[in-house]
Amino acid sequence: MDKLNLSYKEAVTSIEEILQQIETGELDVDELAEKVKKASELLKLCKDKLFQTEQDIGKILKDMSEDKE
Amino acid sequence: MENQSVSLYQLLGQVKQSLKNNLPSSFWVVAEISEMKVNFSGHCYLELIEKEPAADSIKAKARATIWASAYRIIRPYFETTTHTRLAAGMKVMVKVNVEFHEVYGFSLNITDIEPSFTIGEMARLKQEIINRLIAEGVFEMNKAIPMPDLPGRIAVISSQTAAGWGDFSDQLTNNAFGYKFHVKLFPAVMQGEDAEQSIISALDAIFAFDGFFDLVVIIRGGGSQSELNCFNSYWLAYHICQFPLPIFTGIGHEQDETIADLVAHTRLKTPTAVAEFIISLFRQADERINELSIALTEAATDLVEEEKERLGRFLLHLKPGVMKILADGKGNLQLLGHRMNSSAKHLLLRETGIITRRSDRLNRLSNEYLIVASHRIAMKAQRIRETCRKFIESTRHNLIMLDKKSMYLDPFLILKRGYSITYYCGKALKDPKLVPENSEIETRLAGGILKSKKT
């Protein structure tokens, strides 16, 4: 899914947009649950980026070293 | 004229003598070091040159020496003042004695050095490089890259053995917040003549993994303060400027910034400071995420509360409205009921009248019709009886007449009157020619049958 490829900046921007929509009352209650769900997913994505839970990075770095040798 | 000659030794002795007589004992000379070598006993041998500025060709050249006794004093003095080692390519102002030796020839004996000249020269050179980078429009290029939000994948250019690298790596790995950094070392020589090319090669190696890393860090921990000249190199600066990733420097020095520092995206003093800065970027991002999380929860809760209130207000207005509508409805229904009742009665009355009138008329008409019809039937019955009677009468008359007629036609009566019937072969004979000769025929008479033969 494209959500996974979202950068931290894009994710934060999306969250800020949702927040603004809620604060300015652009959003109605019907959409609220869906948007809040999306925002919390994005927040989790951001947190994941902080702690870089992606496993493959370590492997790539390891491969780099092996290429060199 | 007779040729007068002197020995080589005598000649060179005169040269030596005339130099000594005609020149002051020492000069301050400005020159560029083109070669430099220190031998095992601590004597320093150099070659000094002066170039034609425009053509870059050498217009003067001389050997020079710094004897070990002087070099022991000159070298630290120069290095602590300029933070640079004496090296080839450097412009210096030195105090020299002009020496001439019959065997070793012309040379300059360096007895003193003016480091401030070299500092000025280096500053000028540095400024020239800066000006060139600005003129080429690359000076601000690396700085123009936005600050990375979460530079978690870090390519480090450093010497593997440098203390700075170890500190940097440890600090990131063991950060108090548990952030995960992926740090990859691209080893390079960080001092001396080879450093420039080595660091550029490391940048090229990082560039080959384009898109993987978020950030490049150039760090140099420990090492001599006088080994920074490579970071003032034009080509290194040129590469740093145009590198597509932000470059952070932590070269670890206290005095003036190097050109590498000036063109780098972010300049920090030490490797530790670089690590702290990167962690602080994560910390900011973390805090921002937490803020957003809280703000989101509050905003959503507020929205729900607002909607609840709104619904409450609706309900408040709704109740009297509904009551009124119900009351109105009830009144209307009663009214309607009354109206329905009376109009139904009225309708029934009217319809009953119509039906009664119609039934009376029907009664009357059917009676009249019955009377007329029974009269007609009686008439018809009379006529039928009459006709039957006449028919029977005429039939009876006809029968009598027929009876009379049949009496005249009775064959027996006819035979009695003398007629006879002849039969041949059982059939009544009407032509005598039909009977062959000698055939028997029968003749029926009133009194009986007469048999005869035709003759």
Short mmCIF file of C-alpha atoms in Angstrom, two decimals:
data_model
loop_
_atom_site.label_atom_id
_atom_site.label_comp_id
_atom_site.label_asym_id
_atom_site.label_seq_id
_atom_site.Cartn_x
_atom_site.Cartn_y
_atom_site.Cartn_z
CA MET A 1 0.00 0.00 0.00
CA ASP A 2 1.25 3.66 -0.60
CA LYS A 3 0.77 4.49 3.03
CA LEU A 4 3.89 2.53 3.86
CA ASN A 5 5.92 4.57 1.44
CA LEU A 6 4.81 7.83 3.02
CA SER A 7 7.64 9.93 4.36
CA TYR A 8 7.57 11.26 7.88
CA LYS A 9 6.92 14.75 6.54
CA GLU A 10 4.01 13.62 4.35
CA ALA A 11 2.52 11.69 7.24
CA VAL A 12 2.80 14.65 9.62
CA THR A 13 1.31 16.96 6.99
CA SER A 14 -1.64 14.59 6.58
CA ILE A 15 -2.18 14.45 10.34
CA GLU A 16 -2.05 18.25 10.55
CA GLU A 17 -4.63 18.51 7.76
CA ILE A 18 -6.99 16.14 9.53
CA LEU A 19 -6.48 18.02 12.80
CA GLN A 20 -7.26 21.30 11.10
CA GLN A 21 -10.36 19.86 9.48
CA ILE A 22 -11.61 18.74 12.87
CA GLU A 23 -10.73 22.02 14.59
CA THR A 24 -12.33 24.22 11.97
CA GLY A 25 -15.46 22.11 11.93
CA GLU A 26 -15.07 21.15 8.29
CA LEU A 27 -15.52 17.57 9.28
CA ASP A 28 -18.88 16.11 10.23
CA VAL A 29 -19.43 13.35 12.69
CA ASP A 30 -19.95 10.77 9.94
CA GLU A 31 -16.40 11.26 8.72
CA LEU A 32 -14.87 11.73 12.14
CA ALA A 33 -14.31 8.11 13.07
CA GLU A 34 -12.72 7.31 9.74
CA LYS A 35 -10.43 10.35 9.84
CA VAL A 36 -9.39 9.77 13.42
CA LYS A 37 -8.61 6.17 12.55
CA LYS A 38 -6.50 7.30 9.60
CA ALA A 39 -4.71 9.89 11.74
CA SER A 40 -3.90 7.35 14.42
CA GLU A 41 -2.51 5.01 11.77
CA LEU A 42 -0.35 7.84 10.48
CA LEU A 43 0.80 8.63 14.01
CA LYS A 44 1.82 5.03 14.44
CA LEU A 45 3.69 5.18 11.14
CA CYS A 46 5.58 8.25 12.39
CA LYS A 47 6.43 6.54 15.65
CA ASP A 48 7.63 3.51 13.73
CA LYS A 49 9.91 5.75 11.76
CA LEU A 50 11.43 7.14 14.95
CA PHE A 51 12.22 3.67 16.13
CA GLN A 52 12.85 2.36 12.60
CA THR A 53 11.19 -0.95 13.09
CA GLU A 54 11.77 -1.77 9.44
CA GLN A 55 13.85 -4.90 9.50
CA ASP A 56 15.25 -4.67 6.00
CA ILE A 57 17.47 -1.63 6.62
CA GLY A 58 19.92 -3.57 8.73
CA LYS A 59 20.08 -6.20 6.04
CA ILE A 60 20.77 -3.64 3.31
CA LEU A 61 23.58 -2.14 5.36
CA LYS A 62 25.01 -5.59 5.92
CA ASP A 63 24.85 -6.31 2.20
CA MET A 64 26.70 -3.06 1.51
CA SER A 65 29.59 -4.18 3.66
CA GLU A 66 29.69 -7.58 2.01
CA ASP A 67 29.75 -6.01 -1.45
CA LYS A 68 32.78 -4.06 -0.50
CA GLU A 69 34.75 -7.02 0.77
CA MET B 1 97.40 38.57 -23.29
CA GLU B 2 98.39 35.55 -21.29
CA ASN B 3 95.59 33.57 -19.85
CA GLN B 4 95.55 33.86 -16.09
CA SER B 5 93.66 31.07 -14.32
CA VAL B 6 92.51 30.24 -10.80
CA SER B 7 91.53 26.91 -9.39
CA LEU B 8 87.81 26.05 -9.01
CA TYR B 9 88.25 26.16 -5.30
CA GLN B 10 89.76 29.62 -5.54
CA LEU B 11 86.91 30.81 -7.77
CA LEU B 12 84.18 29.43 -5.57
CA GLY B 13 86.06 30.79 -2.57
CA GLN B 14 85.86 34.24 -4.19
CA VAL B 15 82.15 33.82 -4.89
CA LYS B 16 81.65 32.84 -1.27
CA GLN B 17 83.69 35.78 -0.09
CA SER B 18 81.95 38.31 -2.30
CA LEU B 19 78.52 37.08 -1.23
CA LYS B 20 79.59 37.43 2.37
CA ASN B 21 80.98 40.90 1.80
CA ASN B 22 78.12 42.27 -0.25
CA LEU B 23 75.02 40.81 1.34
CA PRO B 24 73.59 41.41 4.79
CA SER B 25 73.96 38.49 7.11
CA SER B 26 70.25 37.67 6.95
CA PHE B 27 67.09 38.40 4.91
CA TRP B 28 63.40 37.93 5.36
CA VAL B 29 62.33 36.10 2.22
CA VAL B 30 58.88 35.23 0.93
CA ALA B 31 58.70 31.96 -0.99
CA GLU B 32 56.64 28.85 -1.61
CA ILE B 33 57.78 25.48 -0.34
CA SER B 34 57.82 23.11 -3.31
CA GLU B 35 59.53 20.18 -1.60
CA MET B 36 60.22 19.32 1.98
CA LYS B 37 61.91 16.43 3.70
CA VAL B 38 63.05 15.79 7.23
CA ASN B 39 65.87 13.30 7.64
CA PHE B 40 66.57 10.93 10.52
CA SER B 41 68.77 13.36 12.37
CA GLY B 42 66.05 16.03 12.36
CA HIS B 43 67.43 18.32 9.67
CA CYS B 44 64.84 19.67 7.30
CA TYR B 45 65.68 20.02 3.62
CA LEU B 46 63.47 22.14 1.44
CA GLU B 47 63.15 23.56 -2.00
CA LEU B 48 61.84 27.08 -2.21
CA ILE B 49 60.35 28.50 -5.38
CA GLU B 50 58.69 31.61 -6.70
CA LYS B 51 56.15 31.31 -9.47
CA GLU B 52 55.16 33.70 -12.23
CA PRO B 53 51.63 34.37 -11.01
CA ALA B 54 50.02 34.47 -14.42
CA ALA B 55 51.83 31.63 -16.14
CA ASP B 56 52.29 29.40 -13.09
CA SER B 57 55.88 28.86 -14.25
CA ILE B 58 58.82 28.90 -11.87
CA LYS B 59 60.93 32.00 -12.08
CA ALA B 60 63.17 31.37 -9.07
CA LYS B 61 64.26 28.29 -7.16
CA ALA B 62 66.66 27.61 -4.30
CA ARG B 63 67.60 24.87 -1.90
CA ALA B 64 67.11 25.57 1.76
CA THR B 65 67.79 23.87 5.04
CA ILE B 66 66.57 24.16 8.54
CA TRP B 67 69.09 22.57 10.84
CA ALA B 68 67.69 20.26 13.43
CA SER B 69 68.54 22.66 16.26
CA ALA B 70 66.43 25.40 14.63
CA TYR B 71 63.71 23.06 13.33
CA ARG B 72 62.98 21.84 16.86
CA ILE B 73 61.94 25.38 17.74
CA ILE B 74 60.48 26.58 14.41
CA ARG B 75 58.15 23.66 13.81
CA PRO B 76 56.09 23.79 17.06
CA TYR B 77 56.04 27.56 16.94
CA PHE B 78 54.67 27.54 13.43
CA GLU B 79 52.15 24.79 14.07
CA THR B 80 50.71 26.17 17.30
CA THR B 81 50.30 29.59 15.69
CA THR B 82 48.88 28.56 12.34
CA HIS B 83 47.32 25.20 13.26
CA THR B 84 49.00 23.93 10.14
CA ARG B 85 52.07 21.88 9.49
CA LEU B 86 54.82 23.18 7.33
CA ALA B 87 54.27 21.41 4.06
CA ALA B 88 54.88 21.58 0.37
CA GLY B 89 52.64 24.07 -1.42
CA MET B 90 52.68 26.51 1.47
CA LYS B 91 53.77 30.11 1.21
CA VAL B 92 56.09 31.19 4.00
CA MET B 93 58.09 34.14 5.15
CA VAL B 94 61.42 32.94 6.49
CA LYS B 95 64.59 34.52 7.78
CA VAL B 96 67.52 33.14 5.86
CA ASN B 97 71.26 33.36 5.71
CA VAL B 98 72.64 33.05 2.23
CA GLU B 99 75.17 30.26 2.27
CA PHE B 100 77.61 29.25 -0.33
CA HIS B 101 79.83 26.23 0.00
CA GLU B 102 82.54 25.23 -2.40
CA VAL B 103 81.25 21.64 -2.56
CA TYR B 104 77.52 21.95 -1.80
CA GLY B 105 76.90 25.19 -3.67
CA PHE B 106 74.20 27.77 -3.00
CA SER B 107 71.63 27.30 -0.31
CA LEU B 108 69.58 29.24 2.16
CA ASN B 109 69.85 28.51 5.82
CA ILE B 110 66.52 29.17 7.49
CA THR B 111 66.84 30.49 11.01
CA ASP B 112 63.38 31.86 11.71
CA ILE B 113 59.83 31.94 10.37
CA GLU B 114 56.95 34.41 10.44
CA PRO B 115 53.76 32.34 10.95
CA SER B 116 51.43 35.33 10.69
CA PHE B 117 52.44 35.69 7.06
CA THR B 118 51.33 32.13 6.37
CA ILE B 119 48.11 32.71 8.30
CA GLY B 120 47.39 35.72 6.19
CA GLU B 121 48.31 33.81 3.09
CA MET B 122 46.07 30.91 4.06
CA ALA B 123 43.21 33.26 4.83
CA ARG B 124 43.67 34.87 1.45
CA LEU B 125 43.73 31.50 -0.23
CA LYS B 126 40.67 30.41 1.68
CA GLN B 127 38.85 33.57 0.72
CA GLU B 128 39.80 33.00 -2.90
CA ILE B 129 38.31 29.51 -2.79
CA ILE B 130 35.18 30.82 -1.09
CA ASN B 131 34.86 33.53 -3.72
CA ARG B 132 35.29 30.99 -6.46
CA LEU B 133 32.62 28.72 -5.00
CA ILE B 134 30.26 31.67 -4.68
CA ALA B 135 31.03 32.79 -8.23
CA GLU B 136 30.28 29.28 -9.47
CA GLY B 137 26.96 29.40 -7.66
CA VAL B 138 27.54 26.28 -5.60
CA PHE B 139 28.48 27.73 -2.21
CA GLU B 140 24.95 27.58 -0.73
CA MET B 141 23.78 24.48 -2.54
CA ASN B 142 24.12 21.96 0.29
CA LYS B 143 22.65 24.45 2.76
CA ALA B 144 19.64 24.86 0.50
CA ILE B 145 18.60 21.24 1.11
CA PRO B 146 15.80 21.20 3.70
CA MET B 147 16.73 19.97 7.15
CA PRO B 148 15.88 16.26 7.22
CA ASP B 149 13.03 15.51 9.64
CA LEU B 150 14.16 12.07 10.65
CA PRO B 151 17.69 11.34 9.44
CA GLY B 152 17.71 7.76 10.67
CA ARG B 153 19.97 6.38 7.97
CA ILE B 154 23.33 7.99 8.35
CA ALA B 155 26.42 7.58 6.20
CA VAL B 156 29.52 8.50 8.16
CA ILE B 157 32.82 9.50 6.64
CA SER B 158 35.56 9.07 9.18
CA SER B 159 38.63 7.10 9.99
CA GLN B 160 37.76 3.70 11.38
CA THR B 161 40.26 4.12 14.20
CA ALA B 162 39.25 7.66 15.11
CA ALA B 163 37.91 8.11 18.62
CA GLY B 164 35.32 10.48 17.18
CA TRP B 165 33.70 7.73 15.13
CA GLY B 166 33.38 5.45 18.15
CA ASP B 167 31.88 8.22 20.30
CA PHE B 168 29.46 9.20 17.58
CA SER B 169 28.29 5.66 16.92
CA ASP B 170 27.92 4.84 20.64
CA GLN B 171 26.02 7.98 21.35
CA LEU B 172 23.45 7.30 18.64
CA THR B 173 23.11 3.61 19.40
CA ASN B 174 22.67 4.13 23.14
CA ASN B 175 20.46 7.20 22.99
CA ALA B 176 18.23 7.61 26.03
CA PHE B 177 14.97 7.63 24.02
CA GLY B 178 15.42 4.33 22.23
CA TYR B 179 15.39 5.86 18.76
CA LYS B 180 16.81 3.55 16.17
CA PHE B 181 19.59 4.84 13.93
CA HIS B 182 21.25 2.99 11.11
CA VAL B 183 24.81 4.19 10.88
CA LYS B 184 27.19 3.08 8.17
CA LEU B 185 30.85 4.00 8.13
CA PHE B 186 32.56 4.87 4.87
CA PRO B 187 36.20 4.85 5.94
CA ALA B 188 38.50 7.59 4.69
CA VAL B 189 41.85 9.08 5.45
CA MET B 190 41.09 12.19 7.46
CA GLN B 191 44.41 13.99 7.44
CA GLY B 192 47.39 14.63 5.25
CA GLU B 193 47.82 14.83 1.53
CA ASP B 194 45.61 11.85 0.70
CA ALA B 195 42.65 13.05 2.74
CA GLU B 196 41.09 15.21 0.02
CA GLN B 197 40.87 12.39 -2.52
CA SER B 198 39.95 9.82 0.10
CA ILE B 199 36.99 11.83 1.40
CA ILE B 200 35.80 12.56 -2.14
CA SER B 201 35.94 8.81 -2.92
CA ALA B 202 33.87 8.10 0.19
CA LEU B 203 31.27 10.66 -0.97
CA ASP B 204 31.16 8.91 -4.35
CA ALA B 205 30.63 5.56 -2.61
CA ILE B 206 27.71 7.03 -0.65
CA PHE B 207 26.29 8.56 -3.80
CA ALA B 208 26.21 5.07 -5.34
CA PHE B 209 23.55 4.16 -2.72
CA ASP B 210 21.48 7.13 -3.82
CA GLY B 211 18.17 7.27 -2.06
CA PHE B 212 19.06 4.98 0.79
CA PHE B 213 20.69 7.43 3.19
CA ASP B 214 19.11 10.51 4.73
CA LEU B 215 22.28 12.24 5.77
CA VAL B 216 26.08 12.30 5.46
CA VAL B 217 28.23 13.07 8.46
CA ILE B 218 31.90 13.95 8.17
CA ILE B 219 33.60 13.55 11.53
CA ARG B 220 37.14 13.58 12.74
CA GLY B 221 37.77 12.95 16.37
CA GLY B 222 41.03 13.66 18.10
CA GLY B 223 44.04 14.02 15.85
CA SER B 224 46.18 17.05 15.52
CA GLN B 225 44.72 20.49 15.25
CA SER B 226 47.27 21.17 12.54
CA GLU B 227 45.90 18.60 10.12
CA LEU B 228 42.91 20.47 8.87
CA ASN B 229 44.27 21.81 5.63
CA CYS B 230 42.51 19.12 3.58
CA PHE B 231 39.18 20.58 4.73
CA ASN B 232 40.11 23.82 3.03
CA SER B 233 40.50 22.10 -0.31
CA TYR B 234 38.56 23.54 -3.21
CA TRP B 235 37.63 20.17 -4.68
CA LEU B 236 36.38 18.73 -1.42
CA ALA B 237 34.28 21.84 -0.88
CA TYR B 238 33.02 21.62 -4.45
CA HIS B 239 31.87 18.02 -3.85
CA ILE B 240 30.27 18.83 -0.52
CA CYS B 241 28.35 21.76 -2.04
CA GLN B 242 26.83 19.68 -4.78
CA PHE B 243 26.17 16.51 -2.82
CA PRO B 244 22.44 15.63 -3.02
CA LEU B 245 22.17 14.77 0.69
CA PRO B 246 22.65 17.20 3.54
CA ILE B 247 26.17 16.97 4.99
CA PHE B 248 26.83 17.60 8.68
CA THR B 249 30.40 18.26 9.80
CA GLY B 250 31.94 17.55 13.17
CA ILE B 251 35.57 17.96 12.35
CA GLY B 252 36.56 18.75 15.90
CA HIS B 253 38.50 21.96 16.06
CA GLU B 254 38.24 25.19 17.88
CA GLN B 255 39.64 27.85 15.61
CA ASP B 256 38.32 29.29 12.37
CA GLU B 257 35.96 27.21 10.40
CA THR B 258 37.30 25.28 7.45
CA ILE B 259 35.78 25.69 4.03
CA ALA B 260 34.18 22.25 4.42
CA ASP B 261 32.42 23.59 7.51
CA LEU B 262 31.34 26.72 5.69
CA VAL B 263 29.72 24.91 2.78
CA ALA B 264 28.30 22.01 4.81
CA HIS B 265 24.57 21.88 5.45
CA THR B 266 25.09 22.05 9.20
CA ARG B 267 28.36 22.69 11.00
CA LEU B 268 28.92 21.32 14.47
CA LYS B 269 32.09 21.36 16.48
CA THR B 270 32.54 17.75 17.47
CA PRO B 271 31.26 14.30 16.52
CA THR B 272 29.42 14.23 19.86
CA ALA B 273 27.69 17.48 19.00
CA VAL B 274 26.59 16.01 15.64
CA ALA B 275 25.12 12.96 17.41
CA GLU B 276 23.33 15.19 19.92
CA PHE B 277 21.93 17.31 17.14
CA ILE B 278 20.60 14.30 15.22
CA ILE B 279 19.00 12.93 18.40
CA SER B 280 17.45 16.36 19.02
CA LEU B 281 15.87 16.24 15.53
CA PHE B 282 14.26 12.93 16.48
CA ARG B 283 13.25 14.35 19.83
CA GLN B 284 11.51 17.26 18.10
CA ALA B 285 9.73 14.91 15.75
CA ASP B 286 8.72 12.72 18.67
CA GLU B 287 7.34 15.67 20.59
CA ARG B 288 5.51 16.92 17.51
CA ILE B 289 3.90 13.50 17.08
CA ASN B 290 2.86 13.44 20.73
CA GLU B 291 1.45 16.96 20.45
CA LEU B 292 -0.47 15.98 17.35
CA SER B 293 -1.75 12.86 19.05
CA ILE B 294 -3.02 14.85 22.03
CA ALA B 295 -4.42 17.64 19.85
CA LEU B 296 -6.21 15.07 17.71
CA THR B 297 -7.78 13.37 20.71
CA GLU B 298 -8.89 16.72 22.14
CA ALA B 299 -10.26 17.98 18.86
CA ALA B 300 -12.18 14.78 18.24
CA THR B 301 -13.53 14.77 21.81
CA ASP B 302 -14.52 18.44 21.48
CA LEU B 303 -16.30 17.72 18.24
CA VAL B 304 -18.25 14.86 19.75
CA GLU B 305 -19.13 16.97 22.81
CA GLU B 306 -20.30 19.82 20.62
CA GLU B 307 -22.48 17.48 18.63
CA LYS B 308 -23.92 16.07 21.85
CA GLU B 309 -24.81 19.55 23.04
CA ARG B 310 -26.33 20.38 19.71
CA LEU B 311 -28.47 17.27 19.88
CA GLY B 312 -29.50 18.20 23.43
CA ARG B 313 -30.60 21.63 22.23
CA PHE B 314 -32.51 20.05 19.39
CA LEU B 315 -34.30 17.78 21.81
CA LEU B 316 -35.22 20.72 24.03
CA HIS B 317 -36.80 22.55 21.11
CA LEU B 318 -38.25 19.38 19.71
CA LYS B 319 -40.43 18.42 22.71
CA PRO B 320 -42.82 21.44 22.80
CA GLY B 321 -42.96 21.39 19.05
CA VAL B 322 -43.92 17.77 18.98
CA MET B 323 -46.51 18.28 21.76
CA LYS B 324 -48.10 21.11 19.83
CA ILE B 325 -48.18 19.09 16.65
CA LEU B 326 -49.74 16.19 18.53
CA ALA B 327 -52.37 18.42 20.13
CA ASP B 328 -53.19 20.08 16.83
CA GLY B 329 -53.45 16.69 15.24
CA LYS B 330 -55.79 15.42 17.90
CA GLY B 331 -58.13 18.44 17.48
CA ASN B 332 -58.14 18.03 13.76
CA LEU B 333 -58.93 14.36 14.09
CA GLN B 334 -61.92 15.03 16.35
CA LEU B 335 -63.22 17.66 13.98
CA LEU B 336 -62.75 15.32 11.12
CA GLY B 337 -64.55 12.59 13.03
CA HIS B 338 -67.58 14.80 13.60
CA ARG B 339 -67.65 15.89 10.03
CA MET B 340 -67.31 12.35 8.87
CA ASN B 341 -70.18 11.19 11.07
CA SER B 342 -72.66 13.83 9.95
CA SER B 343 -71.79 13.61 6.31
CA ALA B 344 -72.03 9.82 6.46
CA LYS B 345 -75.51 10.08 7.99
CA HIS B 346 -76.50 12.60 5.41
CA LEU B 347 -75.22 10.37 2.65
CA LEU B 348 -77.02 7.34 4.04
CA LEU B 349 -80.29 9.24 4.28
CA ARG B 350 -80.02 10.46 0.76
CA GLU B 351 -79.12 7.08 -0.62
CA THR B 352 -81.96 5.41 1.30
CA GLY B 353 -84.43 7.84 -0.27
CA ILE B 354 -83.15 7.10 -3.74
CA ILE B 355 -83.27 3.38 -3.18
CA THR B 356 -86.82 3.47 -1.78
CA ARG B 357 -88.05 5.52 -4.69
CA ARG B 358 -86.39 3.21 -7.14
CA SER B 359 -87.79 0.11 -5.50
CA ASP B 360 -91.35 1.57 -5.53
CA ARG B 361 -91.04 2.33 -9.19
CA LEU B 362 -89.67 -1.10 -9.92
CA ASN B 363 -92.57 -2.68 -8.08
CA ARG B 364 -95.11 -0.67 -9.96
CA LEU B 365 -93.57 -1.21 -13.35
CA SER B 366 -93.23 -4.95 -12.85
CA ASN B 367 -96.86 -5.28 -11.78
CA GLU B 368 -97.99 -3.41 -14.83
CA TYR B 369 -95.78 -5.52 -17.01
CA LEU B 370 -97.09 -8.74 -15.43
CA ILE B 371 -100.71 -7.76 -16.12
CA VAL B 372 -100.00 -6.94 -19.76
CA ALA B 373 -97.92 -10.09 -20.22
CA SER B 374 -100.53 -12.43 -18.66
CA HIS B 375 -103.18 -10.87 -20.84
CA ARG B 376 -101.00 -11.50 -23.92
CA ILE B 377 -100.40 -15.06 -22.86
CA ALA B 378 -104.16 -15.66 -22.43
CA MET B 379 -104.77 -14.29 -25.93
CA LYS B 380 -102.07 -16.47 -27.39
CA ALA B 381 -103.42 -19.57 -25.60
CA GLN B 382 -106.90 -18.87 -27.04
CA ARG B 383 -105.43 -18.60 -30.49
CA ILE B 384 -103.45 -21.82 -30.12
CA ARG B 385 -106.51 -23.70 -28.91
CA GLU B 386 -108.55 -22.38 -31.89
CA THR B 387 -105.90 -23.29 -34.41
CA CYS B 388 -105.50 -26.80 -32.99
CA ARG B 389 -109.17 -27.41 -33.08
CA LYS B 390 -109.42 -26.32 -36.73
CA PHE B 391 -106.45 -28.45 -37.65
CA ILE B 392 -107.90 -31.53 -36.02
CA GLU B 393 -111.26 -30.88 -37.79
CA SER B 394 -109.74 -30.59 -41.24
CA THR B 395 -107.52 -33.64 -40.69
CA ARG B 396 -110.48 -35.73 -39.66
CA HIS B 397 -112.38 -34.62 -42.83
CA ASN B 398 -109.39 -35.48 -44.98
CA LEU B 399 -109.18 -38.91 -43.42
CA ILE B 400 -112.81 -39.64 -44.25
CA MET B 401 -112.24 -38.56 -47.82
CA LEU B 402 -109.17 -40.70 -48.10
CA ASP B 403 -110.99 -43.70 -46.77
CA LYS B 404 -113.61 -43.32 -49.42
CA LYS B 405 -111.02 -42.99 -52.14
CA SER B 406 -109.13 -46.05 -50.99
CA MET B 407 -112.28 -48.14 -51.32
CA TYR B 408 -112.29 -47.50 -55.05
CA LEU B 409 -108.72 -48.53 -55.36
CA ASP B 410 -108.95 -51.81 -53.44
CA PRO B 411 -107.56 -54.51 -55.85
CA PHE B 412 -109.99 -57.08 -54.46
CA LEU B 413 -112.92 -54.86 -55.37
CA ILE B 414 -111.36 -54.26 -58.79
CA LEU B 415 -110.98 -58.08 -59.33
CA LYS B 416 -114.62 -58.51 -58.37
CA ARG B 417 -115.50 -56.16 -61.11
CA GLY B 418 -113.92 -58.68 -63.58
CA TYR B 419 -110.36 -57.46 -63.84
CA SER B 420 -107.60 -59.98 -63.45
CA ILE B 421 -103.86 -59.99 -62.86
CA THR B 422 -101.51 -62.38 -64.68
CA TYR B 423 -98.26 -63.43 -63.04
CA TYR B 424 -95.29 -64.95 -64.67
CA CYS B 425 -92.66 -66.29 -62.39
CA GLY B 426 -94.33 -64.53 -59.43
CA LYS B 427 -94.39 -61.08 -61.01
CA ALA B 428 -97.31 -59.18 -62.46
CA LEU B 429 -97.18 -59.51 -66.28
CA LYS B 430 -97.72 -56.41 -68.41
CA ASP B 431 -96.61 -57.63 -71.90
CA PRO B 432 -97.45 -61.11 -73.39
CA LYS B 433 -94.30 -61.03 -75.50
CA LEU B 434 -92.26 -61.47 -72.39
CA VAL B 435 -93.66 -65.00 -71.89
CA PRO B 436 -91.94 -67.79 -73.88
CA GLU B 437 -94.01 -70.55 -75.63
CA ASN B 438 -95.36 -73.32 -73.41
CA SER B 439 -94.58 -71.41 -70.27
CA GLU B 440 -96.94 -71.58 -67.36
CA ILE B 441 -98.63 -68.48 -66.21
CA GLU B 442 -100.93 -67.77 -63.30
CA THR B 443 -103.98 -65.55 -63.49
CA ARG B 444 -105.45 -64.05 -60.36
CA LEU B 445 -109.18 -63.70 -60.41
CA ALA B 446 -111.58 -62.56 -57.71
CA GLY B 447 -112.66 -66.08 -57.16
CA GLY B 448 -109.09 -67.64 -57.13
CA ILE B 449 -106.04 -68.47 -59.18
CA LEU B 450 -106.16 -69.93 -62.78
CA LYS B 451 -103.09 -71.65 -64.09
CA SER B 452 -102.53 -71.84 -67.89
CA LYS B 453 -100.00 -72.35 -70.69
CA LYS B 454 -99.09 -69.98 -73.52
CA THR B 455 -99.65 -71.58 -76.90
#
